[in-house]
Structures are given as C-alpha cells and as structure tokens.
PDB file of C-alpha atoms in Angstrom:
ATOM      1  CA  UNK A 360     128.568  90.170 103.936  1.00 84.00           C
ATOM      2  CA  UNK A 361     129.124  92.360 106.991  1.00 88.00           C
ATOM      3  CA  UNK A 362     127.366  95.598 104.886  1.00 88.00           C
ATOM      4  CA  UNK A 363     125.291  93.313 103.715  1.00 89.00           C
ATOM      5  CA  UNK A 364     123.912  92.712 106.786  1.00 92.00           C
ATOM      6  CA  UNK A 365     123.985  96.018 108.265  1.00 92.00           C
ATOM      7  CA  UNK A 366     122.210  97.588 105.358  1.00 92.00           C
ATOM      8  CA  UNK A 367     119.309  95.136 105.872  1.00 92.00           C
ATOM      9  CA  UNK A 368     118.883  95.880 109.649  1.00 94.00           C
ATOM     10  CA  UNK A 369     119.547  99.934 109.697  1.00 92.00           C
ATOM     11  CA  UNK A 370     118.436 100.590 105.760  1.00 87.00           C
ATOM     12  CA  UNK A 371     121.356 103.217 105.211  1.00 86.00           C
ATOM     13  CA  UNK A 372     124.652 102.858 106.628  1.00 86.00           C
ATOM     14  CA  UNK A 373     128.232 104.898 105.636  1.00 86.00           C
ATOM     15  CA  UNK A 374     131.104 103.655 104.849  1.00 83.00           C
ATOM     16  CA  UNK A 375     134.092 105.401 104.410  1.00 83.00           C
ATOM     17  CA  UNK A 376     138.165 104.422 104.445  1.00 81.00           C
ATOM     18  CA  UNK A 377     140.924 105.916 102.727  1.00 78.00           C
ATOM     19  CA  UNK A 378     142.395 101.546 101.868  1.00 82.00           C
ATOM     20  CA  UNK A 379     138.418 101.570  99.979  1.00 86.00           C
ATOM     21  CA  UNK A 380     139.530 103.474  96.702  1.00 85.00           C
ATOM     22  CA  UNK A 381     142.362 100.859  95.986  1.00 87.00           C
ATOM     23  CA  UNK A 382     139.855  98.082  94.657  1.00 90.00           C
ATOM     24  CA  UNK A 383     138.556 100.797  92.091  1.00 90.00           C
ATOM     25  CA  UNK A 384     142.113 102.212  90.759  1.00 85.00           C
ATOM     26  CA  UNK A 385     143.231  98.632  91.068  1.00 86.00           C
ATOM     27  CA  UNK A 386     139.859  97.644  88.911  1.00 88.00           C
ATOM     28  CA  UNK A 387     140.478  94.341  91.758  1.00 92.00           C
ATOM     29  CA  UNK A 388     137.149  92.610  90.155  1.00 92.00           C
ATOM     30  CA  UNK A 389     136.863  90.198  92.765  1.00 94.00           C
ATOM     31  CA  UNK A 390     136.113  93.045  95.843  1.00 92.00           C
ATOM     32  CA  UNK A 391     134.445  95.554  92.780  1.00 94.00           C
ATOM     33  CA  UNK A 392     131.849  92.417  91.939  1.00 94.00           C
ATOM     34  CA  UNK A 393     131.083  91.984  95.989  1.00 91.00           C
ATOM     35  CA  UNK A 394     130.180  95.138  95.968  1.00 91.00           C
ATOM     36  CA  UNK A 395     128.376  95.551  92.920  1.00 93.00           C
ATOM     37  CA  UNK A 396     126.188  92.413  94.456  1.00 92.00           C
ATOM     38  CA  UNK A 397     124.994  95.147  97.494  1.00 91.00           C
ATOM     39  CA  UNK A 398     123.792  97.555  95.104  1.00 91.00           C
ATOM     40  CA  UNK A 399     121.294  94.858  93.880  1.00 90.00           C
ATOM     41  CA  UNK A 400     118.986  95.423  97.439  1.00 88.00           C
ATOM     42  CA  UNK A 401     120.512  98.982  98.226  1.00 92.00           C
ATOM     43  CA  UNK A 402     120.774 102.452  96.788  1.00 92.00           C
ATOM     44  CA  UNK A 403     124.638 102.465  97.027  1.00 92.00           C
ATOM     45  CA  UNK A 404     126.661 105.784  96.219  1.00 92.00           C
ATOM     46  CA  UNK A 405     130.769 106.002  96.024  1.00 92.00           C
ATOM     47  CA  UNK A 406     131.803 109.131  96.491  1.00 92.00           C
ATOM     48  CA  UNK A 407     135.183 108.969  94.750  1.00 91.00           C
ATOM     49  CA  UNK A 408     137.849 112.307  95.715  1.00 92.00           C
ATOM     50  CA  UNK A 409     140.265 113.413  92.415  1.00 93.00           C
ATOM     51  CA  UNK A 410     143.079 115.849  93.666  1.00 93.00           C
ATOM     52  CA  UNK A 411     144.921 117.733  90.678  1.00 95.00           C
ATOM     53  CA  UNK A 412     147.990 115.633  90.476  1.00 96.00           C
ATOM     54  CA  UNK A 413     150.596 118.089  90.749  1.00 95.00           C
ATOM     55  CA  UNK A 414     148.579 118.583  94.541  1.00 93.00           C
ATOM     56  CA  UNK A 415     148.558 115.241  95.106  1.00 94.00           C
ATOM     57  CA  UNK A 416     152.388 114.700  94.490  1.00 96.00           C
ATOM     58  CA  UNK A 417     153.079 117.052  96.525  1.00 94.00           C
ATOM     59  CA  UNK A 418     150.806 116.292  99.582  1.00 91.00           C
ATOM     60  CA  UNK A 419     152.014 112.731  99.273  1.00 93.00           C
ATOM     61  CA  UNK A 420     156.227 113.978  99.214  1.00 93.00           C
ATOM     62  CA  UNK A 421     155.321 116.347 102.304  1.00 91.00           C
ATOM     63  CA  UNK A 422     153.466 113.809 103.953  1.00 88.00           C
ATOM     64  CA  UNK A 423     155.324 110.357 103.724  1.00 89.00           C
ATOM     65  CA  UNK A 424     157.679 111.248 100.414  1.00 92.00           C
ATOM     66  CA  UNK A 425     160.537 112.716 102.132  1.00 92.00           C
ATOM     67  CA  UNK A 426     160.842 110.107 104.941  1.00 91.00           C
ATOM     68  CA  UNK A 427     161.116 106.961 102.210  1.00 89.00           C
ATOM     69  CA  UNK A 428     164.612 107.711 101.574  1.00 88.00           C
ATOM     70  CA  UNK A 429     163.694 107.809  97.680  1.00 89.00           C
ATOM     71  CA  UNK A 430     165.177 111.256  95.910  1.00 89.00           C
ATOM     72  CA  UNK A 431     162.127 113.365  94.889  1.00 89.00           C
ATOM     73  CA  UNK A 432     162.327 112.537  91.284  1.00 90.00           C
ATOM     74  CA  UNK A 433     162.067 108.870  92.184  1.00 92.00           C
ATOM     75  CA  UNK A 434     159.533 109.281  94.666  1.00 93.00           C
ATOM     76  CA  UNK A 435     156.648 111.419  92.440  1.00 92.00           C
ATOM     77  CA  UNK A 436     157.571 109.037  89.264  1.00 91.00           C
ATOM     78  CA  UNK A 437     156.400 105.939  91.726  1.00 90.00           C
ATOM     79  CA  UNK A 438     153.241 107.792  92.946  1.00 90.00           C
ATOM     80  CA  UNK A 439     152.225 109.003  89.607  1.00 90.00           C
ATOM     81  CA  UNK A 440     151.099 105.593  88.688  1.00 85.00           C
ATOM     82  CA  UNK A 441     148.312 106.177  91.106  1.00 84.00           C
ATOM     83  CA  UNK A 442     146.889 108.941  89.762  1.00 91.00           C
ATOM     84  CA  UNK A 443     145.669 108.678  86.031  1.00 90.00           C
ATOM     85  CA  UNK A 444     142.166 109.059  87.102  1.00 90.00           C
ATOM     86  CA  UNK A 445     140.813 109.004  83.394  1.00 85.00           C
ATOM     87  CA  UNK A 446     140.822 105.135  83.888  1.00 83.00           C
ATOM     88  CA  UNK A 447     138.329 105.280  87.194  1.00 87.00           C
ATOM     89  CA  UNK A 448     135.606 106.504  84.123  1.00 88.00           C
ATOM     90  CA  UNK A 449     135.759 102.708  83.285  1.00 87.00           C
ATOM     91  CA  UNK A 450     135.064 101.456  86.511  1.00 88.00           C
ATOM     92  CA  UNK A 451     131.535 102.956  86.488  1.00 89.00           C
ATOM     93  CA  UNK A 452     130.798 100.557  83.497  1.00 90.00           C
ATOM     94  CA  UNK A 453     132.115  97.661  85.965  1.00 91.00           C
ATOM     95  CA  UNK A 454     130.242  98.796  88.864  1.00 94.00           C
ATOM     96  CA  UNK A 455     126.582  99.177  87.104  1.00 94.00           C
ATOM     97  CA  UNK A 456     124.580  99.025  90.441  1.00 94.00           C
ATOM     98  CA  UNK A 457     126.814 101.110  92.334  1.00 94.00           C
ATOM     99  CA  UNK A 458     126.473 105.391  91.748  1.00 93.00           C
ATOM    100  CA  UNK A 459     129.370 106.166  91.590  1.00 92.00           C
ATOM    101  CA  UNK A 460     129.538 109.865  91.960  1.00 92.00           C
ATOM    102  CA  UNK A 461     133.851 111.738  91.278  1.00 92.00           C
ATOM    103  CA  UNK A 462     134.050 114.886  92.670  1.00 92.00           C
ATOM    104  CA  UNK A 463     136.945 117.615  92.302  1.00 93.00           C
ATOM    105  CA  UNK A 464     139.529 117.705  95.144  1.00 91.00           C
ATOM    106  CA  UNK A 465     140.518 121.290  94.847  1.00 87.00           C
ATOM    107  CA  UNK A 466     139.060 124.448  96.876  1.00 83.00           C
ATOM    108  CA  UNK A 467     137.782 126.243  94.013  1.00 82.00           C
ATOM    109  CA  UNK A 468     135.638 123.150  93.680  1.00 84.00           C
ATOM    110  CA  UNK A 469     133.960 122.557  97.048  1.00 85.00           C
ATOM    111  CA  UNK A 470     131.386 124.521  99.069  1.00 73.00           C
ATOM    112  CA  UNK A 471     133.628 127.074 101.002  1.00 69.00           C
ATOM    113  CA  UNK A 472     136.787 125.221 100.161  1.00 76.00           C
ATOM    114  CA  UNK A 473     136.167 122.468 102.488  1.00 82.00           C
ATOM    115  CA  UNK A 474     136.121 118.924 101.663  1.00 85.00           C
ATOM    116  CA  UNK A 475     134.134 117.948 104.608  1.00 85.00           C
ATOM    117  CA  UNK A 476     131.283 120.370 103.986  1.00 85.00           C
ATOM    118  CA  UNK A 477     131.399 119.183 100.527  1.00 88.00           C
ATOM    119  CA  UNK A 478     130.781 115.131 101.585  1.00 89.00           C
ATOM    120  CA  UNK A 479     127.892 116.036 104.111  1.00 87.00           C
ATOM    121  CA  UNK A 480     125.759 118.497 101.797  1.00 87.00           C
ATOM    122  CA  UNK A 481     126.204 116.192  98.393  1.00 88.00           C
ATOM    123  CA  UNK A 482     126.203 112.742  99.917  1.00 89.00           C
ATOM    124  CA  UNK A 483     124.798 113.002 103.414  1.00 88.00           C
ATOM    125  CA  UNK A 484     122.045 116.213 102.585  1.00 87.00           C
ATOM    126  CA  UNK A 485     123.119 118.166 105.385  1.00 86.00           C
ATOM    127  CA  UNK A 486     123.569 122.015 105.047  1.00 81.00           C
ATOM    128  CA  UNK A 487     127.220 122.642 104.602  1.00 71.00           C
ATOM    129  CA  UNK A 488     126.274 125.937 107.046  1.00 76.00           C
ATOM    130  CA  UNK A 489     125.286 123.439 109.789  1.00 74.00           C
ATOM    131  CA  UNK A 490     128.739 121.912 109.969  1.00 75.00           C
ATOM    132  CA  UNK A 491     131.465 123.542 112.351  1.00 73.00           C
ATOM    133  CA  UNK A 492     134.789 122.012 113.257  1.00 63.00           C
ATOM    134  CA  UNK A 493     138.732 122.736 112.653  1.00 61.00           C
ATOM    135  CA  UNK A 494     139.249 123.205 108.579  1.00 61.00           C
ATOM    136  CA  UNK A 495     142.981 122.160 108.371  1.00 64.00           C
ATOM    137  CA  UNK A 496     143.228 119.235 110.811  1.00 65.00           C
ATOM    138  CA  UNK A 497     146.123 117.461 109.392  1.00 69.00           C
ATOM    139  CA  UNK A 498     148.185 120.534 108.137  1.00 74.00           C
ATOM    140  CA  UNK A 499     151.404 118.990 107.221  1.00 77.00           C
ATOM    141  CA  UNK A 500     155.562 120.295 107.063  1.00 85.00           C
ATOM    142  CA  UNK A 501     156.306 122.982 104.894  1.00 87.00           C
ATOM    143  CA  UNK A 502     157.693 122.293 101.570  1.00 89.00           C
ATOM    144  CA  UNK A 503     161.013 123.419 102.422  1.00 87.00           C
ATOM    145  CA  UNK A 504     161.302 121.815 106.026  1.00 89.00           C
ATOM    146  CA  UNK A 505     159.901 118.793 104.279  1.00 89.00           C
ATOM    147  CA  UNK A 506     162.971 119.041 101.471  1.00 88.00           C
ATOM    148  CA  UNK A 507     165.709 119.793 104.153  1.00 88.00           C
ATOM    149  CA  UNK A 508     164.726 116.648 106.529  1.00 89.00           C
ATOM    150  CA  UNK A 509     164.773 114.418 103.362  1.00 90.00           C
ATOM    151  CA  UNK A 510     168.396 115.084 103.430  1.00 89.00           C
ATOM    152  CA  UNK A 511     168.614 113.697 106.879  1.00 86.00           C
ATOM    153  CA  UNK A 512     169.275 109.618 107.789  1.00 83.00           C
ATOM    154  CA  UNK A 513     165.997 108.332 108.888  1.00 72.00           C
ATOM    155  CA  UNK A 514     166.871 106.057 111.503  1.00 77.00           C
ATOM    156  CA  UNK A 515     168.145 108.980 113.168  1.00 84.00           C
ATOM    157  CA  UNK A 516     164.398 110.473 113.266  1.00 85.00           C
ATOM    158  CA  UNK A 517     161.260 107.407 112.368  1.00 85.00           C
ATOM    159  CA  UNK A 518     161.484 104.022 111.913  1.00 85.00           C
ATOM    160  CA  UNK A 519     159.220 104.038 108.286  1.00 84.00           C
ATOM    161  CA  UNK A 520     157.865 106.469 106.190  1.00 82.00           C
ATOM    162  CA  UNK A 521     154.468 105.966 108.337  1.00 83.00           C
ATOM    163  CA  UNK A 522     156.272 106.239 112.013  1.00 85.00           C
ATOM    164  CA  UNK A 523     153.565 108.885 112.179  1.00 84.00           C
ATOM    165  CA  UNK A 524     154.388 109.502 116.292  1.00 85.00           C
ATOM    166  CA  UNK A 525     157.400 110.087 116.139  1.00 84.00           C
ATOM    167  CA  UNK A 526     157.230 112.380 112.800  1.00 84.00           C
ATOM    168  CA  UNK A 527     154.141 114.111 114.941  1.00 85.00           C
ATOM    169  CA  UNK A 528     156.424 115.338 117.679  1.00 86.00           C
ATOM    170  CA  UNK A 529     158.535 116.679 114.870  1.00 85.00           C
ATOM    171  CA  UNK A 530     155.927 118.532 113.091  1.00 84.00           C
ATOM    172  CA  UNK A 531     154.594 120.073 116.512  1.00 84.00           C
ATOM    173  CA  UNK A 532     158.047 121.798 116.854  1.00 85.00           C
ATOM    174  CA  UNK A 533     158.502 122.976 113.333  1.00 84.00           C
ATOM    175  CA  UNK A 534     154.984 123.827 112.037  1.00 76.00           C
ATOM    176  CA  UNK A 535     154.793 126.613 110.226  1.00 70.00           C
ATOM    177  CA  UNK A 536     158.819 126.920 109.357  1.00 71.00           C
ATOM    178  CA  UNK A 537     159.944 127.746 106.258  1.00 69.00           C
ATOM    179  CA  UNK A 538     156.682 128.677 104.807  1.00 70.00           C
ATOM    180  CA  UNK A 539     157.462 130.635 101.625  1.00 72.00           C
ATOM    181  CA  UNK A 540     160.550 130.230  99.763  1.00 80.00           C
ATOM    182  CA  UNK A 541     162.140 130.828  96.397  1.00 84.00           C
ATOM    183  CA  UNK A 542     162.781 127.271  95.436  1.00 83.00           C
ATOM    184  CA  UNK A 543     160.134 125.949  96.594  1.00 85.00           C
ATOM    185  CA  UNK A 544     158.113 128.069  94.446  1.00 86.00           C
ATOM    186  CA  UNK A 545     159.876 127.602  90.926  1.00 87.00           C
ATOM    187  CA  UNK A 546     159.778 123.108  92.035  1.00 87.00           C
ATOM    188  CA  UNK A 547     156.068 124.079  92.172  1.00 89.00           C
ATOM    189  CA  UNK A 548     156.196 125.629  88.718  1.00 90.00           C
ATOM    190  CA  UNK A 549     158.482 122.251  87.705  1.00 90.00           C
ATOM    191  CA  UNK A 550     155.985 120.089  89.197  1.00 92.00           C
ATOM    192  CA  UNK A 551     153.039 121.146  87.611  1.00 93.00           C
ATOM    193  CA  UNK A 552     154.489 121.532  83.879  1.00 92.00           C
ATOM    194  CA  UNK A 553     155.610 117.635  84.622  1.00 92.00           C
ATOM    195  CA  UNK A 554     152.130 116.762  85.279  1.00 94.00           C
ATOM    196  CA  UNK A 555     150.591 118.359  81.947  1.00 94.00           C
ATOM    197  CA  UNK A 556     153.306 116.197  80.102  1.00 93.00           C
ATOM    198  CA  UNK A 557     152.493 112.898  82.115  1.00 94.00           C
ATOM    199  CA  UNK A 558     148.441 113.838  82.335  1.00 95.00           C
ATOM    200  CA  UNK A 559     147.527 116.567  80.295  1.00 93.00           C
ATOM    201  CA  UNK A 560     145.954 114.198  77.491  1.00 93.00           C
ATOM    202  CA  UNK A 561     143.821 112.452  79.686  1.00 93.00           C
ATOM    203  CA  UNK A 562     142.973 115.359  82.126  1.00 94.00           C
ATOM    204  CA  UNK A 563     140.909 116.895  79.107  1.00 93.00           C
ATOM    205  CA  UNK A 564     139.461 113.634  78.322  1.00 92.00           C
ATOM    206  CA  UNK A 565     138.506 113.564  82.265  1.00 93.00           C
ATOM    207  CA  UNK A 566     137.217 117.069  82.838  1.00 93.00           C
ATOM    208  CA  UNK A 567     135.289 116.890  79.834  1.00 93.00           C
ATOM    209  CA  UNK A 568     133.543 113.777  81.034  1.00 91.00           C
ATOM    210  CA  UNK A 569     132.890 115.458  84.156  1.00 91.00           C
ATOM    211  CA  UNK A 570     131.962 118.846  83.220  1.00 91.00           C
ATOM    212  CA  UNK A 571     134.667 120.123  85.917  1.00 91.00           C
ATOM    213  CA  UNK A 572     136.980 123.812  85.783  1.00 88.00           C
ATOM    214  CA  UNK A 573     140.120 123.353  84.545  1.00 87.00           C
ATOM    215  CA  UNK A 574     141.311 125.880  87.351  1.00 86.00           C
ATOM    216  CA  UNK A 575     143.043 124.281  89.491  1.00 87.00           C
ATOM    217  CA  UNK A 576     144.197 121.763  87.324  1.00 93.00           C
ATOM    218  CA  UNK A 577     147.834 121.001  86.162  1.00 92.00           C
ATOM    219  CA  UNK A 578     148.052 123.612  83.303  1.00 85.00           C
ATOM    220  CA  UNK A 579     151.676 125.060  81.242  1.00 77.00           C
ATOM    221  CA  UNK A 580     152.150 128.183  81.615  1.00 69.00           C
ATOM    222  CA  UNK A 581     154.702 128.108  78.730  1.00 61.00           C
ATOM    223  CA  UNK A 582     157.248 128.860  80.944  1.00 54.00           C
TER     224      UNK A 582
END
C-alpha cells in the first residue's frame, strides 16, 4: 500500500533491500500477488542478482559461515538450498505484470566488474562512466583467517553469526592476512566441482534461458 502510494504521488520510485528477494525464492504468493497488483498502474522492474554458487558459498562462509559454529560441510549444504536459481525462471510466470529482469553476479558479467555501475546504467539509465565511489566496500576476511577463527569458541569473540561490530573491529585488524594459501586454493577447486554435482543440470538449463557465459560459472575441470 505504502509503494502504492508513493508511486502515485512521485510516478517512479526505487526500491531496493537485500530481505526483498526472499518472497521470490520462497515463491511466498501472498507478498508475490501484492506486488504483482502494483504492476497493474506502474511500469515495475525487479532486478534480480545470480552469483555462481560456488561464489556465493563462499562469500556467505567468509562472511557469517565461520562464526555459526556449523563445520563447513554443514554450513554450505544448509545454504545451498538457497541457491538453485533455475526455479526463480518460474516466478516470472507468477509475477506477469512485474519485469522481472536476472542479471549475472560475476565480474566478467558487469560493466567494468562492478555491480553498482551495472544497476545504475541497466535499471536507472545512468552512464556507468558517471558513477565514482569505493569498488570493494565490504571486502571481507580472507579465506584462511576466515577458516582459522572458525576453529575458535564464539562467545569468546561475537555474540551471533551477525554481531557485525564486534566482528568489524576484528576484520579492521586482520584485513588482508592470509591472502593466498595452498589449501585454500585446492577447497576452492573442492568447492566448485561440488557445485557442478549439486547444480550443474540446472545451471545449463538457466544459462541457456538467459543467454549468459558460462565463464565464471561452477564448471569440472576433471580434476
């Protein structure tokens, strides 16, 4: 009602948070219909982010992951049920007044790697040269740091997984530690063969819908 109402005085508005993609991978009928109902008056486009999955996993273990107290196996098997995107194709099909336009989140995929540039040029029309600002502003812990403070009790260092001020004190001190590493490397490899056995299937079936590069994309390298 609240969009509803704004879109009828101002004519365009934006809307963006990260809790807005749940109704869609959730198909949650009862928020997708509401929304539906504004595209009847208004030109309504839902831009709709897809990170490769063995990214994802990751970004998600070195952001929250290693603070849940869950070993890594556990942790990526409970996010992967988040990420079979082939089933957001369906959603269109609910949605038939909304555009709903996926795009690729991977740098080989967006105007000068940059997700931000990206959003303003296709969604906003602004010249992805007329935007300036910091490129990595949430740069999170190293693989390896993030691996070696999962080992440690974490009362001792946040209350939750998302105790994000103290963790930010934490990162401040160790950014940048333990870049590059062995290990870390050859989980990468791990990671990414795991995700062509749990996605692979429906990853063509996506990228063929989409007309997307499979760089980037979880891929076996037969190893």
């Amino acid at each position: 009602a609240q969009m509803q109402e704004l879109a009828d005085h101002f004519g365009h508005i934006v809307l963006t948070g990260e809790g807005l993609s749940q109704p869609f991978w959730r198909h949650d009928r009862v928020v997708l219909d509401q929304l539906d109902s504004l595209g009847a008056n208004h030109h309504c486009e839902v831009a709709y982010y897809m990170s490769p999955q063995h990214r994802a996993l990751e970004a998600a273990w070195r952001q929250w992951g290693f603070r849940s107290g869950h070993r890594p196996a556990e942790y990526l098997r409970r996010r992967t049920r988040h990420l079979h995107y082939q089933d957001m194709l369906s959603v269109v099909n609910e949605v038939p007044r909304l555009h709903v336009k996926f795009r690729c989140f991977a740098r080989n995929m967006l105007p000068a790697g940059d997700v931000v540039r990206d959003f303003v040029s296709v969604f906003l029309g602004i010249h992805s040269d007329d935007v300036h600002g910091p490129v990595a502003a949430n740069v999170g812990l190293s693989l390896v740091t993030a691996n070696l403070l999962s080992t440690v009790p974490g009362a001792m260092l946040w209350s939750s997984p998302h105790d994000n001020q103290r963790f930010s004190r934490i990162r401040n001190v160790l950014q940048g530690a333990g870049a590059t590493d062995v290990r870390a490397e050859a989980g990468r490899r791990i990671l990414e063969r795991w995700t062509v056995d749990q996605f692979g299937e429906e990853n063509a079936v996506l990228l063929e819908a989409t007309g997307w590069s499979l760089q980037g994309w979880p891929r076996d390298d037969g190893g």
